[in-house]
């Protein structure tokens, strides 16, 4: 599946996308024997053409949006997603307005009490649905993740968190820990909140959000679209979105619709913040902005709500989010 998905992604995305605002491209290299080689190894691709290295691309003004690494037969296959010249006209670009700010930096605290799989922590003003992980530290500073955690209530001085299983990294070949959460374990809230999935109706909105939320690293929606195409599910369900975000180790999900951006926690699918956005424009792409061709075609049964194919972009995601 991984090889087919990767081939689909590269085939659909290797063409250089350029417009008045930005350029994006993918450069790749297969069969790298050591990670230390990749910075100085010429890459293949529409722009790199076997001549340009990662450092050459950076020197030419390209920025790295995302890196995908696969281990194939003991060697490494690299795919770099580059973009440059993100320079919107201020009168045309969507304008994002917010009275609050999403904190993406991790917040750490020790677990000092446990009662019925819950713990009270001395951190206040958290958001219900905010999640994190619990880490146990062994002698010699060795660490393991023993649980997920989510905020279920909060006031000005403290919050109540509840623990739930950590099964994000599904790997049957690796042993699982049977350790439970215990006192003196470390709770890390906002785990991977800086890594995000962005669903937007068009290219301009996608680029504007990515530019304004500079603390976040957004995986390109082409990667999500390629997986949906492989699974023959061009219209993603809530489960599709959440499963993809978790397996890609993304902490937050941004969904732009109408005149707002809803930011959700990936593990709880709870809205954390809503930002107002203006000048979005009327153009929208179904199911979201992507360069993967023919994602909207194919056989599909809408089992999660009826009449989905007739919904507009915004109405579709309102249904998924359960909002009006």
Coordinates of C-alpha atoms in Angstrom, one line a residue, residues 65-172:
X65 CA 7.2 22.5 3.4
X66 CA 7.4 18.8 4.2
X67 CA 9.8 15.8 4.0
X68 CA 8.7 12.2 3.5
X69 CA 11.2 9.4 4.3
X70 CA 10.7 5.7 3.5
X71 CA 13.0 2.8 4.4
X72 CA 13.2 0.5 1.4
X73 CA 15.4 -2.6 1.5
X74 CA 17.7 -1.0 4.1
X75 CA 18.1 2.3 2.2
X76 CA 16.3 5.6 2.4
X77 CA 13.9 7.2 -0.1
X78 CA 13.5 10.9 0.4
X79 CA 10.8 13.2 -1.0
X80 CA 11.1 17.0 -0.4
X81 CA 8.1 19.3 -0.8
X82 CA 9.4 22.8 -1.6
X83 CA 7.6 26.1 -2.1
X84 CA 8.8 29.7 -2.7
X85 CA 7.6 33.2 -3.6
X86 CA 4.6 33.2 -1.2
X87 CA 3.8 36.9 -1.7
X88 CA 0.1 37.7 -1.7
X89 CA -1.3 41.0 -2.8
X90 CA -2.7 42.4 0.5
X91 CA -6.0 43.4 -1.1
X92 CA -6.6 40.0 -2.6
X93 CA -5.4 37.6 0.0
X94 CA -7.8 36.4 2.7
X95 CA -7.4 38.3 6.0
X96 CA -7.4 36.3 9.2
X97 CA -8.6 38.0 12.4
X98 CA -8.4 36.5 15.9
X99 CA -8.9 37.7 19.4
X100 CA -7.3 34.5 20.7
X101 CA -4.2 32.6 19.8
X102 CA -3.7 28.8 19.6
X103 CA -0.7 27.8 21.7
X104 CA 1.3 25.2 19.9
X105 CA 4.2 25.0 22.3
X106 CA 4.2 21.9 24.5
X107 CA 3.1 22.4 28.2
X108 CA 4.7 19.9 30.6
X109 CA 3.7 19.0 34.2
X110 CA 4.1 16.1 36.6
X111 CA 1.2 13.8 37.4
X112 CA 0.8 14.1 41.2
X113 CA -2.5 12.4 41.7
X114 CA -4.7 9.7 40.0
X115 CA -8.3 8.9 40.7
X116 CA -10.5 6.7 38.5
X117 CA -8.2 7.2 35.4
X118 CA -8.2 11.0 35.9
X119 CA -5.8 13.6 37.3
X120 CA -6.1 17.2 38.5
X121 CA -3.2 19.3 37.3
X122 CA -2.1 22.8 38.4
X123 CA -2.6 24.4 35.0
X124 CA -5.7 26.5 34.4
X125 CA -7.5 28.1 31.5
X126 CA -7.1 25.0 29.2
X127 CA -9.6 24.1 26.5
X128 CA -11.9 21.1 26.9
X129 CA -10.7 18.6 24.3
X130 CA -7.1 19.7 24.4
X131 CA -4.9 16.6 24.4
X132 CA -1.4 15.4 25.1
X133 CA 0.6 12.4 26.0
X134 CA 1.9 10.9 29.3
X135 CA 5.6 9.9 29.4
X136 CA 7.2 7.6 31.9
X137 CA 10.9 8.2 32.5
X138 CA 13.1 5.3 33.5
X139 CA 16.6 5.3 35.0
X140 CA 19.2 6.6 32.5
X141 CA 16.6 9.0 31.1
X142 CA 15.0 6.4 28.9
X143 CA 11.4 7.3 28.1
X144 CA 8.3 5.7 26.8
X145 CA 4.8 7.0 26.1
X146 CA 2.3 5.2 28.3
X147 CA -1.0 7.0 27.5
X148 CA -2.9 9.8 25.8
X149 CA -4.7 12.4 27.9
X150 CA -7.4 14.9 27.3
X151 CA -8.8 17.9 29.2
X152 CA -12.4 17.3 30.3
X153 CA -12.8 20.5 32.5
X154 CA -10.8 23.5 33.4
X155 CA -10.9 26.7 35.5
X156 CA -8.6 29.6 36.2
X157 CA -6.2 27.6 38.5
X158 CA -6.5 23.9 37.6
X159 CA -7.8 21.4 35.1
X160 CA -9.0 17.8 35.1
X161 CA -7.5 15.4 32.5
X162 CA -8.6 11.9 31.6
X163 CA -6.3 9.2 30.3
X164 CA -7.0 7.1 27.2
X165 CA -4.9 4.5 25.3
X166 CA -2.0 5.6 23.2
X167 CA -2.2 3.6 19.9
X168 CA -1.1 6.3 17.5
X169 CA 2.0 4.5 16.2
X170 CA 0.4 1.2 15.1
X171 CA 3.2 -1.3 14.5
X172 CA 2.5 -5.0 15.2

